[in-house]
XYZ file of C-alpha atoms in Angstrom:
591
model
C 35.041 50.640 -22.848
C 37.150 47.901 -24.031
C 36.867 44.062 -22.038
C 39.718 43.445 -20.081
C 42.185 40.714 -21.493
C 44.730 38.822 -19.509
C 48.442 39.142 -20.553
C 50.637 36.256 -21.492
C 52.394 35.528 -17.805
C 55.692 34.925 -17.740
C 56.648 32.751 -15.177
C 60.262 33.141 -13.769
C 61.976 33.706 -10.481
C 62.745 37.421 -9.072
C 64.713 38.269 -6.241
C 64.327 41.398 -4.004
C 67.060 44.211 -4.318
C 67.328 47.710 -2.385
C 67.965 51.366 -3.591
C 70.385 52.050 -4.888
C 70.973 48.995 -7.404
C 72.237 48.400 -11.199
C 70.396 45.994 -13.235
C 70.025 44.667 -16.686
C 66.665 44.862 -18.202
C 64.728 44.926 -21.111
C 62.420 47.484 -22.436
C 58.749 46.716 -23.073
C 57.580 46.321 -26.362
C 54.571 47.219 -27.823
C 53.284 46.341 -31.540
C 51.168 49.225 -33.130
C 48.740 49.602 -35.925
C 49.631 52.390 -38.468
C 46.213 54.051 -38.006
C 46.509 57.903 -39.647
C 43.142 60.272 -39.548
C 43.397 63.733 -40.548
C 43.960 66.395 -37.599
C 42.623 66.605 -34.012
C 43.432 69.807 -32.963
C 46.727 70.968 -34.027
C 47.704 66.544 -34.128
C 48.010 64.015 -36.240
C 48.212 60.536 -34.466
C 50.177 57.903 -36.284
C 49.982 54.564 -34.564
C 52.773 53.328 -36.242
C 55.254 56.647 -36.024
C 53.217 58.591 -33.706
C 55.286 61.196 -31.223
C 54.463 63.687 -28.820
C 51.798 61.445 -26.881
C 51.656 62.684 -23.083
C 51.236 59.583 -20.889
C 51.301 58.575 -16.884
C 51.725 55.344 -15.109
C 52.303 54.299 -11.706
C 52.881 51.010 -9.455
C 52.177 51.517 -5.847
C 52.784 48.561 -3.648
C 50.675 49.652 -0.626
C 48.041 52.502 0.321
C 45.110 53.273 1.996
C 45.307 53.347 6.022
C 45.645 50.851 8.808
C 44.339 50.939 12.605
C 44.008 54.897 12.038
C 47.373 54.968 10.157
C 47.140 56.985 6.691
C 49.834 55.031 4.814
C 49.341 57.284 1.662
C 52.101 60.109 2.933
C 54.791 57.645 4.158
C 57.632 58.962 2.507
C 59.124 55.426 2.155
C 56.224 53.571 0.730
C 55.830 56.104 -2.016
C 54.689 54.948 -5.521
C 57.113 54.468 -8.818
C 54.924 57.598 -10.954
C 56.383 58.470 -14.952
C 54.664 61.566 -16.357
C 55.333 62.463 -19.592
C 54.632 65.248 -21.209
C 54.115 65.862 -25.003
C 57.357 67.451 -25.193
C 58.631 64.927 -24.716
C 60.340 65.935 -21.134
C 59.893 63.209 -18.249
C 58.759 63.388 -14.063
C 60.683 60.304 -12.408
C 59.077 60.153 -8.847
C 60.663 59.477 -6.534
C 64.181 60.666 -7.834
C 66.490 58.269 -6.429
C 64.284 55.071 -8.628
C 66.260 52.866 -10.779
C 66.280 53.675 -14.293
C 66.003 50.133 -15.808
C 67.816 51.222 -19.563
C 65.365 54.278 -20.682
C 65.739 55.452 -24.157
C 65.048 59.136 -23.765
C 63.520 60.965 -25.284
C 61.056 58.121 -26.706
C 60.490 55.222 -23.733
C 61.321 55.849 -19.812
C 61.248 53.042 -17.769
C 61.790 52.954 -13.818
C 61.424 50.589 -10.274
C 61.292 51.946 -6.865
C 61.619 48.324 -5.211
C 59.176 48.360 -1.736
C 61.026 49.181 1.495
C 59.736 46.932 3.696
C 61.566 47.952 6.501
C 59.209 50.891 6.367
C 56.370 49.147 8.431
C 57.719 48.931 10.998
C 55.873 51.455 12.733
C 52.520 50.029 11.742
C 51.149 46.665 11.826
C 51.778 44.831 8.797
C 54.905 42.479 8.425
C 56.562 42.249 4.890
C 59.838 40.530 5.761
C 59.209 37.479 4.303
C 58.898 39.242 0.610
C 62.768 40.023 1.569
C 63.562 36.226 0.874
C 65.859 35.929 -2.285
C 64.963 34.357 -5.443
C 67.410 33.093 -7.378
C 68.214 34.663 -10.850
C 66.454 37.890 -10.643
C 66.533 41.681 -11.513
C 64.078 42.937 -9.002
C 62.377 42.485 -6.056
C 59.280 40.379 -4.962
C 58.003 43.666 -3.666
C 58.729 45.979 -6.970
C 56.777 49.232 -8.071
C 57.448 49.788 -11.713
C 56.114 52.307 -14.650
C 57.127 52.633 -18.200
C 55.715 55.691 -20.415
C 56.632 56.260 -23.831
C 55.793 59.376 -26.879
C 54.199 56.639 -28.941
C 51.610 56.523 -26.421
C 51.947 53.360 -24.792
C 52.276 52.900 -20.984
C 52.570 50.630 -18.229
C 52.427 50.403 -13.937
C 53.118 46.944 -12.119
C 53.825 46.669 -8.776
C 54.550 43.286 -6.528
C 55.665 39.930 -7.667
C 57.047 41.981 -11.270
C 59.380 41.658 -13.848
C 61.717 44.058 -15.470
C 59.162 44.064 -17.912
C 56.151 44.996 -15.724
C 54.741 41.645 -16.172
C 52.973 39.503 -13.574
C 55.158 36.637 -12.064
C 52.431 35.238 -9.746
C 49.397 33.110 -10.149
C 47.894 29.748 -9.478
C 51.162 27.966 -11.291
C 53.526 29.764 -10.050
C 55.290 26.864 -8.106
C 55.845 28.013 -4.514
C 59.531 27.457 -4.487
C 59.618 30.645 -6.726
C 57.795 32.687 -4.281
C 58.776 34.372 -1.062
C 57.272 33.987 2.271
C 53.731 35.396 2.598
C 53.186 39.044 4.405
C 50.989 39.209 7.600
C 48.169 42.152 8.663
C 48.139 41.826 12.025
C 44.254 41.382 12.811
C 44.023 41.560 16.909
C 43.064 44.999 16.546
C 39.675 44.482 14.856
C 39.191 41.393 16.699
C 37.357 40.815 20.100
C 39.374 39.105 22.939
C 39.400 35.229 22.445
C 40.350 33.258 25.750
C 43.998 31.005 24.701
C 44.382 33.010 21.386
C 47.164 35.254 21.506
C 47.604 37.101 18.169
C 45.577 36.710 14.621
C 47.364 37.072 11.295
C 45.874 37.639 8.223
C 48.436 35.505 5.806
C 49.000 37.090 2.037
C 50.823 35.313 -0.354
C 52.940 37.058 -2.852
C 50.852 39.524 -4.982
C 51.046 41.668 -8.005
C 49.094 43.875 -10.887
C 50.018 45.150 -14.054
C 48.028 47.679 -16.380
C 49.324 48.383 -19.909
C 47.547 50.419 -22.064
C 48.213 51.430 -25.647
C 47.056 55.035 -25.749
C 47.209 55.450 -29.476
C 45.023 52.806 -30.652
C 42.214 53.688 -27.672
C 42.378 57.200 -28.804
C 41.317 56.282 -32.507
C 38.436 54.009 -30.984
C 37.224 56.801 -28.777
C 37.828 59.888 -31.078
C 36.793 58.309 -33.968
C 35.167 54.590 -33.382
C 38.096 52.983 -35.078
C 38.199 49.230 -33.104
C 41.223 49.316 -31.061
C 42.746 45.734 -30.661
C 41.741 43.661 -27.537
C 45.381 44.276 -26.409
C 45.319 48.184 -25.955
C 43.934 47.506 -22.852
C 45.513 44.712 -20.655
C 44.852 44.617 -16.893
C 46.269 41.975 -15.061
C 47.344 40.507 -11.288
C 47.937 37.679 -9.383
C 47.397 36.550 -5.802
C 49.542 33.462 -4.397
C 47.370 32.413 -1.218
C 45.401 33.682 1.314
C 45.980 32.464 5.093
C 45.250 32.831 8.481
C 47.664 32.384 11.161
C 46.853 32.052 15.123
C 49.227 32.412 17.822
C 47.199 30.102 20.166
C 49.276 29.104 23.310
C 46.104 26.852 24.052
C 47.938 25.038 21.422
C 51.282 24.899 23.276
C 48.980 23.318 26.178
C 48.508 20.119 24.172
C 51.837 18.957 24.601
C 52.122 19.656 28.481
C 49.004 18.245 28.923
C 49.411 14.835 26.989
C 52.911 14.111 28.683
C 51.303 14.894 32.178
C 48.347 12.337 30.858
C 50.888 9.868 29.589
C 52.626 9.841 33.515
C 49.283 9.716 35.087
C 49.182 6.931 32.783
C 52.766 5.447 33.560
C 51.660 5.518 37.657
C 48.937 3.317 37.063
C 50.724 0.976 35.120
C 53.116 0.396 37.476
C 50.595 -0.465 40.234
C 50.619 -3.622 38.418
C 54.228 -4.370 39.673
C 56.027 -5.323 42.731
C 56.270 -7.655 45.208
C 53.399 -5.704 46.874
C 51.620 -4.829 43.103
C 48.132 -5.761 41.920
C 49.780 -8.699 40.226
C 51.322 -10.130 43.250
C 48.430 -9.470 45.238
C 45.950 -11.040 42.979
C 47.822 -14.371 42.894
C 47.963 -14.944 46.543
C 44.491 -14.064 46.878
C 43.604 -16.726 44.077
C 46.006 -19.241 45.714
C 43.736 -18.543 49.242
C 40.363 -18.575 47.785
C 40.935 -22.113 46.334
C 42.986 -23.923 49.687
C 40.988 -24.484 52.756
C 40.505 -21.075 54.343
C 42.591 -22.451 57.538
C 45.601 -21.898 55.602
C 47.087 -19.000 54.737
C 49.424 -17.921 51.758
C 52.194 -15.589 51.783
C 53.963 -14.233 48.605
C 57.247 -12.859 47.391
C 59.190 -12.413 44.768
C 58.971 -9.305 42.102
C 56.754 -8.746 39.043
C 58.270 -6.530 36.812
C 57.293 -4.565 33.291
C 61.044 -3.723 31.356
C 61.182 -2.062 27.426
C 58.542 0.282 28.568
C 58.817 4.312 27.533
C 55.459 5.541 27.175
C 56.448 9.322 26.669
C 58.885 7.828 23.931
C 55.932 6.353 22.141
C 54.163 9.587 21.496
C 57.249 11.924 21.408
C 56.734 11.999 17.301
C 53.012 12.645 17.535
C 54.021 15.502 19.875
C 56.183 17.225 17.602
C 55.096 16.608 14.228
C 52.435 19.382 13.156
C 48.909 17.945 12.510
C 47.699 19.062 8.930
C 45.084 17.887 6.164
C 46.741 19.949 3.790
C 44.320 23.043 4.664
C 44.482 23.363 8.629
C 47.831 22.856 10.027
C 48.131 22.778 13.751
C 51.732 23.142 14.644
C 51.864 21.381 18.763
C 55.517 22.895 18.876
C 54.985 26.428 17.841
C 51.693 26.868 19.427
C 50.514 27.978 15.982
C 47.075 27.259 13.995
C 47.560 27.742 10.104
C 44.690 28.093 7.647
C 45.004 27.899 4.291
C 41.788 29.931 3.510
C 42.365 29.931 -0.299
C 41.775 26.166 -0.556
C 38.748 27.012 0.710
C 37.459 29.409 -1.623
C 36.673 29.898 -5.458
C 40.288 30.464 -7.440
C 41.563 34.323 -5.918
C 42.843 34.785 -9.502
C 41.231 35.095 -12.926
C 38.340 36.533 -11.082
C 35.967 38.994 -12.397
C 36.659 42.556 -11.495
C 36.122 43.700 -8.401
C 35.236 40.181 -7.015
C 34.351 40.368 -3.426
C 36.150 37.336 -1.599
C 32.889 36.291 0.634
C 34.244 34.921 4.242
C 30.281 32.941 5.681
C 29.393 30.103 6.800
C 29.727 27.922 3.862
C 33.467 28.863 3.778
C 34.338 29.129 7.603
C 32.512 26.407 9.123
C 34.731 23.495 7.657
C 37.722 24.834 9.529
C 36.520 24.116 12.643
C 35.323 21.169 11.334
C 38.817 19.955 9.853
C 40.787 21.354 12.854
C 38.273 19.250 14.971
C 38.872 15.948 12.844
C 42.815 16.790 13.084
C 42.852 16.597 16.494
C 40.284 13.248 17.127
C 42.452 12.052 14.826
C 45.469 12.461 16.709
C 44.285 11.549 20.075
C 43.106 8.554 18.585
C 46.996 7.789 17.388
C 48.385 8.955 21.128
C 46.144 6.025 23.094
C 47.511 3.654 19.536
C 50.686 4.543 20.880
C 50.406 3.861 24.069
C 48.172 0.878 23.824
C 50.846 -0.841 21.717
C 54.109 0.093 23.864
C 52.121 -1.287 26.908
C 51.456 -4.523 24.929
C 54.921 -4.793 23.506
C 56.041 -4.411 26.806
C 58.243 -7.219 28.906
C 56.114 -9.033 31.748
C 58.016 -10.868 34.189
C 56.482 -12.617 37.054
C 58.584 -14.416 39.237
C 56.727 -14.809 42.448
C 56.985 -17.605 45.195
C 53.083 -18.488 46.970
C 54.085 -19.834 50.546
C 51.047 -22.147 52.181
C 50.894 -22.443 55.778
C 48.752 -24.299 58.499
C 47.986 -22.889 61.691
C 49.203 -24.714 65.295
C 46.732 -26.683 67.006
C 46.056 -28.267 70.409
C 44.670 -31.383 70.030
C 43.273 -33.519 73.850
C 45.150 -35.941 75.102
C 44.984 -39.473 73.857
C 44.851 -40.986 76.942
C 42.992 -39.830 80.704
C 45.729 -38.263 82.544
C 47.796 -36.978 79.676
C 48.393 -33.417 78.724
C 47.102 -31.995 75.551
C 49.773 -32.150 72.902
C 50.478 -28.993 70.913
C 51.349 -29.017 67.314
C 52.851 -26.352 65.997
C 52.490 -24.263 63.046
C 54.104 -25.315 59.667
C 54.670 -24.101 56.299
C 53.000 -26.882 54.094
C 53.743 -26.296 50.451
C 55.205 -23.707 48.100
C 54.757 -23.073 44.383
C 57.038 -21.166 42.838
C 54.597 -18.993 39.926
C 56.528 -17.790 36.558
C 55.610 -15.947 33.482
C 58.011 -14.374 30.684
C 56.879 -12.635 27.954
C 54.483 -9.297 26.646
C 52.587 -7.562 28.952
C 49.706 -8.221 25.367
C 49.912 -11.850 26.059
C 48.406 -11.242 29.941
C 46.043 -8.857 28.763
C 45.093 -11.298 25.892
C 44.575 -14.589 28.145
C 47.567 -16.174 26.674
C 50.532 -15.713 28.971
C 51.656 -19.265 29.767
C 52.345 -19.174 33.457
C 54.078 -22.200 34.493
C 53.503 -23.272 38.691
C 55.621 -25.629 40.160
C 54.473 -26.858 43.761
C 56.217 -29.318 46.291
C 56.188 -29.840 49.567
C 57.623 -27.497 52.377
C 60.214 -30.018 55.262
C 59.080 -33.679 55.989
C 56.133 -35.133 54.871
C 55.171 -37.391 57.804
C 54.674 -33.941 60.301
C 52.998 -31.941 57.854
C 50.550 -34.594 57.036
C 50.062 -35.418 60.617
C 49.049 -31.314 61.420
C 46.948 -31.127 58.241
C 44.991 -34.692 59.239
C 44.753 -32.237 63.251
C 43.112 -29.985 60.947
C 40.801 -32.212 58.937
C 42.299 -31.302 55.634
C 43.816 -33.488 52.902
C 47.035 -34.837 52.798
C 49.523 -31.981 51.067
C 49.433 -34.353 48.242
C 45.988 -33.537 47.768
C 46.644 -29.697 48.440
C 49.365 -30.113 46.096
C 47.630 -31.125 42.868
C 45.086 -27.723 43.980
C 48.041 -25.660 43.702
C 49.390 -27.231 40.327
C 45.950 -26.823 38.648
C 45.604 -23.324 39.263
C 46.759 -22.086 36.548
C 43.555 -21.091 34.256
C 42.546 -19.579 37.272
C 45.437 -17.697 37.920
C 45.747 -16.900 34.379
C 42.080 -15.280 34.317
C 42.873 -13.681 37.480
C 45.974 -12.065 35.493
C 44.333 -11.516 32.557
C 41.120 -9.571 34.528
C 44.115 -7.269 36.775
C 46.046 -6.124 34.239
C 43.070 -5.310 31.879
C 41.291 -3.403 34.193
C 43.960 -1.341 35.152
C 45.286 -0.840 31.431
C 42.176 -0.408 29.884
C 41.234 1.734 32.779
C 44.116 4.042 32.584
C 43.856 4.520 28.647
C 40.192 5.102 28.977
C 41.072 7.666 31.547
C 43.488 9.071 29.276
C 41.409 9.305 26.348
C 38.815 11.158 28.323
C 41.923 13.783 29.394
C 42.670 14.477 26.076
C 39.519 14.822 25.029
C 39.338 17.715 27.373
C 42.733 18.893 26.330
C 41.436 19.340 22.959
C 37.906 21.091 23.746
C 39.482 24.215 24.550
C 41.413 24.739 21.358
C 38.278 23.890 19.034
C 36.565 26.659 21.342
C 39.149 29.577 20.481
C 39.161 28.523 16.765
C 35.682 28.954 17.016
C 35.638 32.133 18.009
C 38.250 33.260 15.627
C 36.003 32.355 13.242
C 32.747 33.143 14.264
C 34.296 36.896 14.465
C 35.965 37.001 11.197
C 33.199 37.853 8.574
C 32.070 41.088 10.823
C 35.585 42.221 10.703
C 37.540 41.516 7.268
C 35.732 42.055 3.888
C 37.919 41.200 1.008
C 37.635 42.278 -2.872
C 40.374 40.559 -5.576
C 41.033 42.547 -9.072
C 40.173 46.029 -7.668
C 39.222 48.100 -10.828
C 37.950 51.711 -10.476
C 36.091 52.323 -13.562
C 34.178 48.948 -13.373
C 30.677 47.853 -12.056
C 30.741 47.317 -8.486
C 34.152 49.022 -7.564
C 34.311 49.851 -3.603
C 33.713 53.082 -2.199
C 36.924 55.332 -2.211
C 38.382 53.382 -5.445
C 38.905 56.439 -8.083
C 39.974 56.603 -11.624
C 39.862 59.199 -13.977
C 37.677 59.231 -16.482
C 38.214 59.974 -20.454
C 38.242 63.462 -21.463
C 38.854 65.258 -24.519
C 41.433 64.262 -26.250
C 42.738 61.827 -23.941
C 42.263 58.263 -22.280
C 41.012 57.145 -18.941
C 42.591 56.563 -16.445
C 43.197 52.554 -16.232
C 43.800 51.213 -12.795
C 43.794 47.679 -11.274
C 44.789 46.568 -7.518
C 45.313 42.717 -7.015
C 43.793 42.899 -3.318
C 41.952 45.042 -1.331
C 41.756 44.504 2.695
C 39.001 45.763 4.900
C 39.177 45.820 8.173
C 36.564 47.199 10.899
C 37.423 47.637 14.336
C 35.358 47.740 17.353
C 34.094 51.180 16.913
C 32.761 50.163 13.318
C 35.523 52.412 11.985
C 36.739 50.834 8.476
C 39.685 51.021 6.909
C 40.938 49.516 3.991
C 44.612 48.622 2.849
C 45.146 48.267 -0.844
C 48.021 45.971 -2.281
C 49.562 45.952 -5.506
C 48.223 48.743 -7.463
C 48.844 49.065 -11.653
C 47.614 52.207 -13.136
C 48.385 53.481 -16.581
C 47.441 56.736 -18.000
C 45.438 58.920 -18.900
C 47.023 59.005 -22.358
C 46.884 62.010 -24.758
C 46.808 63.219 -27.666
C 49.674 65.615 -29.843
């Protein structure tokens, strides 16, 4: 058995067509070695001239079965299949293909471009491959098969050229591919509280055998070394993703603007003529006057440029993504690129099984995890900085007061003399500038103080009272500001610093939920999807149910390659696997 080789890949863009369509296309061409030996049979076989060869090839987009669906018999995902027989007389299945310029009776060459709009019925969504690429023959989704008497043929199916070749690999640049198809996994899967639907992601894909018949025959009939080339398996894979509709997701968003108001209420505590601010000042202005007076104040306080929900609103809408995990807040939508998580998909050995553990699963929780700290961590940035770039204005007016008294009379005889209640002093209390400066300690609150009617009475009812003169009381107002500065400084951190710290804690718990469903996801995943890249029959290690005929006689094997194979098992343990992008060319034989 010969070592596969890979082909020379040409790398251009396709676009998808549908039945019936007219094309211009090329041939393939094949360079042969004028080997001549004598007679097999009734046959001579002339590797440079040679006739009469009897060859098969196929390209089969999708088979296998699905949730209990056999997709083999689907009329309208049958296979492109070329036999032809040494008489040079040609099968074309299914009869309404595309010839793509045959040259009977010597080379036939045929497409039967995928109908994706026959899965419909099952669970598997191929629309995106629909998405044209410019300057194309065929489609994204192609099945293709070229036979000719000199004993060369060829299958492809997926991402193909006119040619048969393979258009997809790691450099393929993803502007030249189409959208990736989805196998819907919610079947296989148990339940998963705020997960809605799981989607297997796969990128474009494609396979091409070519086989030249002639020169294998002379190596096998007679031990003649056939060139590397007369057997040439190839595919490609474009990416491998997982997709979860998880409206626990969609709660993110709801719950971070109902955080951000819960937020906005406390804030505005801090406002008012009745606010925390206001309050705090004409507490301050109390504690340090003589606690016979009392202190009465009015005026506003007032917080203007403020839009909290404004400050997040792109950190709300924008998806989160590291370049592997994509969280999209909008959509509702979690987005793995599982290929940048594993070993390359393509150039792999035959029948590589794509191993889904620990080592490989683990790190998307992980990432998904550091996506969203990450982000919360921006949100209470946000928020922290519109609150500190904020407008403070205080404008408030402290009113000092002194109580009536009854004092005896000053001489026997005399009534006692009543003096009444007066308002003292006022200081008017002003501040203009961030709402970062108060929470800093550097607002610069100005306090202007004077006295409140004549002098002479209110002196005379403070002196009733024992107190200073409103002089005195005066310069105690005026030098309050340090105090009343701490005083602002302590309210409006507390109740900042309090809210944000409450908000951090919310999302927190916003967030636990939606690392608790990916979890699960992905704790489930390895019991339920196996996957194997450059399916190959005839090769060590092949899966069960992968056939290929062997060599016999006076003619080939059988040479078949599939770029992916999908297992799924669902909850009764019941497997089924879905094949994609199947090659197969030959047997081959003999005159």
């Amino acid at each position: 058995m010969r070592n596969r080789t890979r082909s020379a890949v040409a790398f251009a863009a396709v676009a998808i067509v549908a039945v019936p369509l007219t094309v211009t296309a090329t041939t393939a061409a094949w360079n042969t070695t004028e080997w001549v030996h004598g007679q097999v049979g009734t046959s001579t076989i002339d590797c440079t001239d040679g006739t009469g060869f009897a060859s098969v090839a196929s390209g089969r987009f999708l088979s296998g079965s699905l949730l209990g669906l056999n997709l083999d018999p689907i009329a309208e995902l049958e296979q492109m299949r070329l036999a032809l027989d040494g008489a040079g007389d040609v099968t074309v299945s299914p009869g309404d293909a595309i010839d793509l310029g045959s040259a009977p009776p010597d080379e036939y060459v045929y497409a039967n471009p995928f109908d994706v709009t026959a899965l419909s019925a099952i669970n598997v969504d191929l629309t995106g491959f629909t998405v044209g690429l410019p300057g194309a023959q065929l489609g994204a989704v192609n099945q293709y098969a070229n036979v000719a008497t000199d004993g060369t043929a060829v299958g492809a199916s997926g991402l193909v050229n006119d040619s048969g070749a393979v258009l997809v690999s790691d450099a393929t640049p993803p502007a030249s591919l189409p959208a990736p198809a989805r196998v819907g996994l919610s079947g296989v899967l148990p339940g998963i509280a705020g997960i809605a639907d799981v989607d297997l992601e796969i990128g474009a894909v494609a396979a091409s055998s070519q086989l030249d018949g002639c020169a294998l025959l002379r190596e096998e009939l007679w031990g003649e070394t056939a060139p590397a080339t007369a057997i040439v398996r190839d595919y490609g894979i474009a990416g491998l993703g997982l997709q979860l509709d998880a409206p626990v997701v969609g709660g993110l968003v709801s719950g971070v603007t109902d955080a951000v108001d819960t937020l906005g209420d406390a804030v505005d505590l801090l406002t008012g003529p009745g606010g925390l601010i206001a309050s705090g000042v004409g507490a301050q202005v109390d504690l340090a006057l003589p606690g016979v007076l009392t202190t009465s104040v009015s005026g506003d306080v007032s917080l203007t440029g403020l839009d909290l929900l404004g400050s997040v609103s792109g950190l709300l809408s924008a998806p989160l993504t590291d370049g592997v995990i994509t969280i999209d807040l909008q959509d509702g939508t979690i987005d793995v690129d599982l290929d940048a998580l594993l070993p390359s998909l393509n150039d792999a050995a035959p029948n590589t099984e794509v191993v889904l553990n620990d080592t490989v699963l683990n790190p998307i929780v992980d990432r998904a995890g550091l996506l969203l700290d990450t982000w919360t961590t921006q949100i209470v940035a946000a928020l922290t900085a519109e609150l500190r770039e904020s407008s403070l204005v205080i404008d408030l007016e402290a009113l000092v007061a002194a109580p009536g008294i009854t004092i005896p009379p000053i001489l026997p005889g005399l009534p006692p003399v009543t003096l009444l209640g007066l308002d003292v002093l006022s200081a008017d209390i002003a501040f203009t500038g961030t709402l970062g400066a108060a929470l800093d300690g550097t607002a610069a609150l100005s306090i202007d103080a004077d006295v409140v009617g004549l002098v002479g009475p209110v002196n005379t009812l403070l002196a009733a009272l024992g107190l200073p003169t409103v002089t005195d009381l005066l310069g105690v107002v005026e030098g309050l500001t340090a105090t009343l500065l701490s005083g602002l400084t302590t309210t409006v951190s507390d109740t900042v610093t309090g809210a944000l710290t409450t908000l951090g804690g919310t999302l927190a718990g916003l967030v636990t939920p939606v690392i608790t469903a990916l979890g699960g996801v992905i704790d489930a995943l390895p019991s339920v999807v196996s996957l194997m890249v450059n399916v190959q029959p005839d090769q060590p290690g092949a899966p069960p149910g992968a056939t290929a005929l062997p060599a016999s006689g006076d003619s080939t094997a059988q040479y078949r390659v599939s770029a992916l194979r999908l297992g799924l098992v669902d909850a009764l343990g019941t497997v089924a696997a879905v094949t994609l992008a199947t090659a197969t060319a030959g047997p081959v034989t003999a005159p």
